[in-house]
């Protein structure tokens, strides 16, 4: 007998078979985009109850394995459409958050549906500022202050990604390349973009007014950030080590934009605060050493907003990481 016509009531243990409840749950994701486990519980309970009113589900019935199997069943259906529900823990609170993400390689195309091209250019300038300008060997802030967000509302004369857009105009039979200057955004427009990014769960704004990536952005932009900001070593130069601007946590292997780093600034070891505490708990805590370079672990070199208090030694700009190295070597 086909499953659909079964008279047996579907229990939560049937969560791996795609059904009406999964569709309804996916609908909730389409309207919310991001949900924490605590937000998921009442939604899933309501959806399951609507699916089978004879067996009402309460929030307390929604276990982590049930959420996991429900998400897996949905992902099996939507994978072909380049969508996936992913989960990640908030870097500081460690709250488990789920997001419906577009898995195509250029995740910014997802944003392009709700922003104009000029607004997307602004988002790219914000990311450049987070992961290049404010992410140097000395200071890995990986966030943008409110003042900086207004300073880059209009593009600088030369910037990495946000250079003048190239448009192709049909001129007779021969297409001609025409350079179109990106006019940037007015202050109010820039503020609106930031508010939208915060409302959609892409950006987080701290009490001190620093904008950083929220879990949804980290889930969706993971590959994009590494492709854009990490530079692999040149094949023809054995001396070249490349540049790693985006590091994964030594504990949970997720990207660290808020956390702690090895006391040796040349070492690539990064942790989320809680992941480091977990690691150094127990016998390892007696003689704290970096697991890679064995440098004594001080835990007072930060990644994220707290790094903004480290004294500025850079001249800034695109190659500030290298400039700082030169400065230190002098
Ligand atoms: Zn971690
Ligand atoms: Zn180290």
CSV table of N, CA, C and O and ligand atoms in Angstrom, one decimal, residues 261-270 289-297, ligand 2:
chain,number,residue,atom,x,y,z
A,261,UNK,N,42.8,34.5,19.3
A,261,UNK,CA,43.9,34.0,18.4
A,261,UNK,C,45.1,33.6,19.1
A,261,UNK,O,45.3,34.1,20.3
A,262,UNK,N,46.0,32.9,18.5
A,262,UNK,CA,47.3,32.5,19.0
A,262,UNK,C,48.1,33.7,19.4
A,262,UNK,O,48.0,34.7,18.7
A,263,UNK,N,48.8,33.7,20.5
A,263,UNK,CA,49.6,34.8,20.9
A,263,UNK,C,50.7,35.2,19.9
A,263,UNK,O,51.2,36.3,19.9
A,264,UNK,N,51.1,34.2,19.0
A,264,UNK,CA,52.0,34.5,17.9
A,264,UNK,C,51.2,34.9,16.7
A,264,UNK,O,50.4,34.2,16.1
A,265,UNK,N,51.4,36.2,16.4
A,265,UNK,CA,50.6,36.8,15.3
A,265,UNK,C,50.8,36.1,13.9
A,265,UNK,O,50.0,36.3,13.0
A,266,UNK,N,51.9,35.3,13.8
A,266,UNK,CA,52.1,34.7,12.5
A,266,UNK,C,51.5,33.3,12.5
A,266,UNK,O,51.5,32.6,11.5
A,267,UNK,N,50.9,32.9,13.6
A,267,UNK,CA,50.2,31.6,13.6
A,267,UNK,C,48.8,31.7,13.2
A,267,UNK,O,48.1,32.7,13.5
A,268,UNK,N,48.3,30.7,12.5
A,268,UNK,CA,46.9,30.8,12.0
A,268,UNK,C,45.8,30.2,12.9
A,268,UNK,O,44.7,30.1,12.5
A,269,UNK,N,46.2,29.9,14.2
A,269,UNK,CA,45.2,29.2,15.1
A,269,UNK,C,44.2,30.3,15.6
A,269,UNK,O,44.6,31.3,16.2
A,270,UNK,N,43.0,30.0,15.5
A,270,UNK,CA,41.9,30.8,16.0
A,270,UNK,C,40.9,30.0,16.7
A,270,UNK,O,40.7,28.8,16.4
A,289,UNK,N,49.2,25.8,25.8
A,289,UNK,CA,50.0,26.0,24.6
A,289,UNK,C,49.2,25.9,23.3
A,289,UNK,O,48.2,25.1,23.3
A,290,UNK,N,49.6,26.7,22.3
A,290,UNK,CA,48.9,26.6,21.0
A,290,UNK,C,49.1,25.2,20.5
A,290,UNK,O,50.2,24.7,20.5
A,291,UNK,N,48.0,24.6,20.0
A,291,UNK,CA,48.2,23.2,19.5
A,291,UNK,C,49.0,23.1,18.3
A,291,UNK,O,49.5,22.0,18.0
A,292,UNK,N,49.2,24.2,17.6
A,292,UNK,CA,50.0,24.1,16.3
A,292,UNK,C,51.5,24.6,16.5
A,292,UNK,O,52.4,23.8,16.2
A,293,UNK,N,51.7,25.8,17.1
A,293,UNK,CA,53.0,26.3,17.1
A,293,UNK,C,53.6,26.2,18.5
A,293,UNK,O,54.8,26.6,18.7
A,294,UNK,N,52.8,25.7,19.5
A,294,UNK,CA,53.3,25.5,20.9
A,294,UNK,C,53.6,26.8,21.6
A,294,UNK,O,54.3,26.7,22.7
A,295,UNK,N,53.3,27.9,21.1
A,295,UNK,CA,53.5,29.2,21.8
A,295,UNK,C,52.6,29.2,23.0
A,295,UNK,O,51.5,28.7,23.0
A,296,UNK,N,53.1,29.7,24.1
A,296,UNK,CA,52.3,29.8,25.3
A,296,UNK,C,51.0,30.6,25.0
A,296,UNK,O,51.0,31.6,24.3
A,297,UNK,N,49.9,30.0,25.5
A,297,UNK,CA,48.6,30.6,25.2
A,297,UNK,C,48.2,31.7,26.2
A,297,UNK,O,48.1,31.4,27.4
B,2,LIG,ZN1,50.0,29.2,17.4
